Amino acid sequence: MPVFKTPFNGYSVKFSPFYESRLAVATAQNFGILGNGRVHVIDLSPSSPVINELIAFDTADGVYDVAWSESHDSVLVAAIADGSIKIYDTALPPHSNPLRSLKEHAREVHGLDYNPTRRDSFLSASWDDSVKLWTLDRPGSLRTFREHAYCVYSASWNPKHADVFASASGDCTVRIWDVREPGSTMIIPGHEHEILSCDWNKYDDCLIASASVDKSIKIWDVRNYRVPVSVLNGHGYAVRKIKFSPHRRNLIVSCSYDMTVCLWDFMVEDALVGRYDHHTEFAVGVDLSVLVDGLMASTGWDELVYVWQQGMDPRA
Amino acid sequence: MSMRELVTGGAACAVSGSSSSSSNPLGALANALIGSSSKTQERLKEIPNAAAATSHTQFYDDPVAALPGSELDHPFLQSNAQGSDFIRGFRTAHDNGLADAWDEIQRQPHLDRVYNAAPAPPIQPTLDGPPQRVLSSFLHSFVDSSRSGIPLHPTPLPLLGLSQGDKQCIRDRSSIMARHFFADKSEEFINSQVNALLSSLEIDSDSHAKGPMPGRFRELEDYWNESQGILKPGAHAADGWVTEFSQHRAQHGDPDAWAHSFEQQHGAGGWASEFEQNSKFLQFVSKMSRGELIIDDNQVKPASGSWATEYQQQFNGGASWADEFVHDEVSHGPAQWVNEFATEREQEPVDDQWVNEFSKLHVDDWAEEFGRQVGEGALGDSSSDNWATAYDEFLNEQVASKERSDASTGVYVFSDMNPYVGHPNPLKEGQELFRKGLLSEAVLALEAEVMKNPENAEGWRLLGITHAENDDDQQAIAAMMRAQEADPTNLEVLLALGVSHTNELEQAAALKYLYGWLRHHPKYGTLALPELVDSLYYADVARLFNEAAQMSPEDADVHVVLGVLYNLSREYDKAIASFKTALKLQPNDYSLWNKLGATQANSVQSADAILAYQQALDLKPNYVRAWANMGISYANQGMYEDSIRYYVRALAMNPKADNAWQYLRISLR
């Protein structure tokens, strides 16, 4: 299974929605505490288990997250630790990049999510307690959602309702928003510790999962959010990122500071269906390919990006 | 290649030995050595092992590979960020660690990469190289300290030349990240780790830094209220929940609309004025309870003339609370409440004189606390926080003192100034009072009894039941424990203990007592298996009780226990079914109605719950617990004004019902 080594600590990995074998990796020096950053765009080669780097963009501060545009196959956005969001085009030479730098957040931008239905807008989640809505063509944000009381770590669009999204924050809540509304429409005080990631189920628009520093992942039904549908325990440390599978209704993948990537089926009694412990440092980024069923990628602070098929050993 | 050459630089293999600083003294030594740059080269030559990666890698499980290398293939972009020498050093200098060098050599495929790296001119002399390495490895050890569990010690590091911006970044980000790694450690541990990092780097932990979030946990009701404040309450259809949500909105699409609606909701002054009104409201309430104000003919009249002047002093200037009270401009909880109770006073002259009860409240408890808190905080100070924080402190004290008195394995706390001490037959008196429904008085009488006869199981038992009905689970458990000590096989005691522990969400303890009930029961004792005692699993206990129910379906008690058990496992539908069965057998058991109501409320069937509570109250009008529960159910449906009424009723009967205080505070918001 192919492996890619980055010079800096990995922070996030995302599959391209246009090319089956293309991924973007966000990395930051010194674990993102101080130093530079780099965005890598890498390609899996069809024949051999080798990953080639297509292009890389250096940044002045760590890159915490990256997101592919759903409207242009060569465009991606990067969340930078200095509070800016940079738009890159892989089709242009390095000296023309970044296309634009959007500097509005007062603190680090920690999460990005591109709207898969509308395809024109994306969200940024920042440590300045706010979430901002942007489009590629405008120089300023369209909306700012400021209700959380602490860092917002992640924002995620609902796959069915184009204007609904959820945000996960260190104030221990997940808030659900509608961009047409001034304030949040629902607050789920899901955990007693910070919530680092949230994601919607791709097949059931009412199910949302939250991952927390308390090592658990909870699945919620927004119609009855007092009690979680399911609680997934099994990680030994904070769960950093979760993603619902685009191909299987009940499958969810998670990566954690316990250095493992886990696969869960939350409708089953014994939910943990797979565990990969290939990383030797915190596993902080994980993604499932929309184009290829079962293809997954993960990255961690051990500066490695693994891409493998579900069920196989990533280190093979 | 000699060490010296490695150090002075060359194609891409500079040296430093601080690749693996750690609490390993050798590593710290290496750091210190490298830091004192002048003697670096020579010392390295003398102590090659100190700089070698190998001795340290074992400590770390190969972190060396994880060190950020700095093979730079592409030139960096212009940045507008930190702009310190330090960072520039990061960007341009080739500062590979010696460890990296070793690794590069060992890992053949990468060797090419190293030597083919564009030989960027080392802008910074090697002297600055090491500080980057030092910082990298120090940060690395900070991160690793989470895994190895070894606390980070403040290590004196050489001057690293960090700019203010750098320092702020390090400080903020490391403290945020630390909170993620060290989640299960205490706050002090996290702070000490971060401080160790910061002090080593000579960064002050500034108060402006992004510290932990203040006031972390709010009640579930708070969030529900916040949501409800935005939406109108209503059941959501299975599909299209999004459209339903949006239907409740006034306008769409207009970016300013929300700002206007916010203003409408909270008055031109914004949310701050809301809190100010709150505190004024509390002053009003406290005055009322002290008899300074009288509600007469739907108007507030001062009891004495001095109120008017006081009022003037407090509400100096501007559209004030009083105006809003009259005009009801602001749809604000407390203001509406005041209106409501004024109108209610008019409508219901006979029954439900809770206003009078309100003013009859023991002034010591409720009103004075509020008055004091308000006096300390909010008087003349428009800051909203004072009232809220003062009250928070008050509640925290309550909670803390409760916890100090050792939660549910409780030590029973006797009341002071018990008038029944010395009474010839306090037990009988207590039973009478209980029957009459004067629960607080019954408590005092029963306390006198058990003070006289500490082994009286019946006394303790009744005391426990009284406390439970008074909605004081802590004392109930404490009393029941004493009853159990006095008589270990008393079934009612065991059942009551099971219920109380269920209320306190202590599953293991609850199971223990419910199982004990089974074991000591003359009929079902055979079902109990002795080996289960040590490791009680919910599933086993539930199964046994189901067997008991099959054995004798006419026994209401078994159904009651089953209902409690299902509550523990949150299978609310089954619990409701069990309680209903029990009620068919014992329809006049008021506490059973309360249990049914509570189960229904927990499973979000608040409307049904209210009906059940009403039944309980019809059977026993002074059932404090049911009053409080009614309040909760109303609050859950967003009917806050109604809920306040019920809470106050409960508190009037038992000012020591701490839960009711909390709920009241929430509804008042």
PDB file of C-alpha atoms in Angstrom, chain B residues 207-315:
ATOM      1  CA  SER B 207      -4.076  36.571  30.712  1.00  0.00           C
ATOM      2  CA  HIS B 208      -4.964  37.505  27.174  1.00  0.00           C
ATOM      3  CA  ALA B 209      -4.072  34.077  26.004  1.00  0.00           C
ATOM      4  CA  LYS B 210      -6.729  31.703  24.813  1.00  0.00           C
ATOM      5  CA  GLY B 211      -7.264  29.934  28.074  1.00  0.00           C
ATOM      6  CA  PRO B 212      -9.703  27.175  28.834  1.00  0.00           C
ATOM      7  CA  MET B 213     -13.288  27.936  28.210  1.00  0.00           C
ATOM      8  CA  PRO B 214     -14.889  29.485  31.229  1.00  0.00           C
ATOM      9  CA  GLY B 215     -18.009  28.008  32.743  1.00  0.00           C
ATOM     10  CA  ARG B 216     -17.927  24.842  30.796  1.00  0.00           C
ATOM     11  CA  PHE B 217     -20.922  22.794  31.542  1.00  0.00           C
ATOM     12  CA  ARG B 218     -24.401  24.063  31.433  1.00  0.00           C
ATOM     13  CA  GLU B 219     -27.547  22.172  32.192  1.00  0.00           C
ATOM     14  CA  LEU B 220     -29.186  20.411  29.339  1.00  0.00           C
ATOM     15  CA  GLU B 221     -32.128  22.659  29.992  1.00  0.00           C
ATOM     16  CA  ASP B 222     -30.022  25.706  29.261  1.00  0.00           C
ATOM     17  CA  TYR B 223     -29.254  24.503  25.785  1.00  0.00           C
ATOM     18  CA  TRP B 224     -32.836  23.469  25.295  1.00  0.00           C
ATOM     19  CA  ASN B 225     -33.900  26.936  26.380  1.00  0.00           C
ATOM     20  CA  GLU B 226     -31.483  28.577  24.042  1.00  0.00           C
ATOM     21  CA  SER B 227     -32.775  26.526  21.177  1.00  0.00           C
ATOM     22  CA  GLN B 228     -36.327  27.141  22.201  1.00  0.00           C
ATOM     23  CA  GLY B 229     -35.722  30.817  22.410  1.00  0.00           C
ATOM     24  CA  ILE B 230     -35.033  30.710  18.745  1.00  0.00           C
ATOM     25  CA  LEU B 231     -37.725  28.323  17.652  1.00  0.00           C
ATOM     26  CA  LYS B 232     -41.272  27.967  18.617  1.00  0.00           C
ATOM     27  CA  PRO B 233     -41.800  24.640  20.236  1.00  0.00           C
ATOM     28  CA  GLY B 234     -43.426  21.984  18.205  1.00  0.00           C
ATOM     29  CA  ALA B 235     -43.133  18.416  17.192  1.00  0.00           C
ATOM     30  CA  HIS B 236     -40.989  17.845  14.166  1.00  0.00           C
ATOM     31  CA  ALA B 237     -42.090  15.618  11.378  1.00  0.00           C
ATOM     32  CA  ALA B 238     -39.934  12.717  10.529  1.00  0.00           C
ATOM     33  CA  ASP B 239     -38.794  14.205   7.274  1.00  0.00           C
ATOM     34  CA  GLY B 240     -38.362  17.745   6.300  1.00  0.00           C
ATOM     35  CA  TRP B 241     -37.180  18.803   9.702  1.00  0.00           C
ATOM     36  CA  VAL B 242     -35.176  21.441   8.073  1.00  0.00           C
ATOM     37  CA  THR B 243     -38.098  23.081   6.366  1.00  0.00           C
ATOM     38  CA  GLU B 244     -40.045  23.004   9.587  1.00  0.00           C
ATOM     39  CA  PHE B 245     -37.250  24.780  11.332  1.00  0.00           C
ATOM     40  CA  SER B 246     -37.098  27.409   8.682  1.00  0.00           C
ATOM     41  CA  GLN B 247     -40.825  27.892   8.688  1.00  0.00           C
ATOM     42  CA  HIS B 248     -40.649  29.320  12.141  1.00  0.00           C
ATOM     43  CA  ARG B 249     -38.546  32.135  10.950  1.00  0.00           C
ATOM     44  CA  ALA B 250     -39.808  35.572  10.257  1.00  0.00           C
ATOM     45  CA  GLN B 251     -37.729  36.385   7.254  1.00  0.00           C
ATOM     46  CA  HIS B 252     -35.193  34.825   5.029  1.00  0.00           C
ATOM     47  CA  GLY B 253     -32.327  36.079   3.103  1.00  0.00           C
ATOM     48  CA  ASP B 254     -32.109  39.551   4.415  1.00  0.00           C
ATOM     49  CA  PRO B 255     -28.757  39.867   6.064  1.00  0.00           C
ATOM     50  CA  ASP B 256     -29.910  42.513   8.454  1.00  0.00           C
ATOM     51  CA  ALA B 257     -33.142  40.850   9.364  1.00  0.00           C
ATOM     52  CA  TRP B 258     -31.692  38.867  12.143  1.00  0.00           C
ATOM     53  CA  ALA B 259     -30.148  41.894  13.676  1.00  0.00           C
ATOM     54  CA  HIS B 260     -33.525  43.587  13.723  1.00  0.00           C
ATOM     55  CA  SER B 261     -35.299  40.630  15.194  1.00  0.00           C
ATOM     56  CA  PHE B 262     -32.635  40.390  17.829  1.00  0.00           C
ATOM     57  CA  GLU B 263     -33.234  43.955  18.724  1.00  0.00           C
ATOM     58  CA  GLN B 264     -36.911  43.406  18.867  1.00  0.00           C
ATOM     59  CA  GLN B 265     -36.475  40.500  21.158  1.00  0.00           C
ATOM     60  CA  HIS B 266     -34.139  42.059  23.557  1.00  0.00           C
ATOM     61  CA  GLY B 267     -34.874  45.719  23.399  1.00  0.00           C
ATOM     62  CA  ALA B 268     -32.696  48.354  21.952  1.00  0.00           C
ATOM     63  CA  GLY B 269     -30.197  48.009  24.661  1.00  0.00           C
ATOM     64  CA  GLY B 270     -29.365  44.539  23.597  1.00  0.00           C
ATOM     65  CA  TRP B 271     -28.984  41.557  25.779  1.00  0.00           C
ATOM     66  CA  ALA B 272     -27.195  43.413  28.471  1.00  0.00           C
ATOM     67  CA  SER B 273     -30.312  45.271  29.389  1.00  0.00           C
ATOM     68  CA  GLU B 274     -32.104  41.985  29.752  1.00  0.00           C
ATOM     69  CA  PHE B 275     -29.842  41.028  32.553  1.00  0.00           C
ATOM     70  CA  GLU B 276     -30.165  44.334  34.136  1.00  0.00           C
ATOM     71  CA  GLN B 277     -33.858  43.839  34.162  1.00  0.00           C
ATOM     72  CA  ASN B 278     -33.265  40.491  35.719  1.00  0.00           C
ATOM     73  CA  SER B 279     -31.441  41.923  38.623  1.00  0.00           C
ATOM     74  CA  LYS B 280     -33.988  44.613  39.093  1.00  0.00           C
ATOM     75  CA  PHE B 281     -36.583  41.927  39.016  1.00  0.00           C
ATOM     76  CA  LEU B 282     -34.869  40.126  41.795  1.00  0.00           C
ATOM     77  CA  GLN B 283     -34.721  43.223  43.860  1.00  0.00           C
ATOM     78  CA  PHE B 284     -38.390  43.574  43.276  1.00  0.00           C
ATOM     79  CA  VAL B 285     -39.011  40.033  44.353  1.00  0.00           C
ATOM     80  CA  SER B 286     -36.924  40.312  47.442  1.00  0.00           C
ATOM     81  CA  LYS B 287     -38.678  43.476  48.415  1.00  0.00           C
ATOM     82  CA  MET B 288     -41.956  41.745  47.983  1.00  0.00           C
ATOM     83  CA  SER B 289     -41.089  38.881  50.193  1.00  0.00           C
ATOM     84  CA  ARG B 290     -39.897  41.213  52.862  1.00  0.00           C
ATOM     85  CA  GLY B 291     -43.271  42.800  52.812  1.00  0.00           C
ATOM     86  CA  GLU B 292     -42.115  46.091  51.491  1.00  0.00           C
ATOM     87  CA  LEU B 293     -44.298  45.806  48.486  1.00  0.00           C
ATOM     88  CA  ILE B 294     -47.864  44.726  48.340  1.00  0.00           C
ATOM     89  CA  ILE B 295     -49.697  43.493  45.336  1.00  0.00           C
ATOM     90  CA  ASP B 296     -53.022  45.141  45.516  1.00  0.00           C
ATOM     91  CA  ASP B 297     -55.576  45.400  42.750  1.00  0.00           C
ATOM     92  CA  ASN B 298     -53.144  44.471  40.082  1.00  0.00           C
ATOM     93  CA  GLN B 299     -50.774  47.201  41.088  1.00  0.00           C
ATOM     94  CA  VAL B 300     -47.584  47.277  42.941  1.00  0.00           C
ATOM     95  CA  LYS B 301     -47.786  49.577  45.877  1.00  0.00           C
ATOM     96  CA  PRO B 302     -45.079  50.384  48.301  1.00  0.00           C
ATOM     97  CA  ALA B 303     -45.651  49.301  51.829  1.00  0.00           C
ATOM     98  CA  SER B 304     -43.959  52.332  53.049  1.00  0.00           C
ATOM     99  CA  GLY B 305     -43.180  55.604  51.507  1.00  0.00           C
ATOM    100  CA  SER B 306     -39.463  55.058  51.439  1.00  0.00           C
ATOM    101  CA  TRP B 307     -39.732  52.587  48.607  1.00  0.00           C
ATOM    102  CA  ALA B 308     -40.506  55.325  46.161  1.00  0.00           C
ATOM    103  CA  THR B 309     -37.319  57.193  46.846  1.00  0.00           C
ATOM    104  CA  GLU B 310     -35.281  54.033  46.840  1.00  0.00           C
ATOM    105  CA  TYR B 311     -36.818  53.133  43.550  1.00  0.00           C
ATOM    106  CA  GLN B 312     -35.873  56.478  42.129  1.00  0.00           C
ATOM    107  CA  GLN B 313     -32.318  56.068  43.229  1.00  0.00           C
ATOM    108  CA  GLN B 314     -31.942  52.710  41.636  1.00  0.00           C
ATOM    109  CA  PHE B 315     -33.626  53.313  38.390  1.00  0.00           C
TER     110      PHE B 315
END
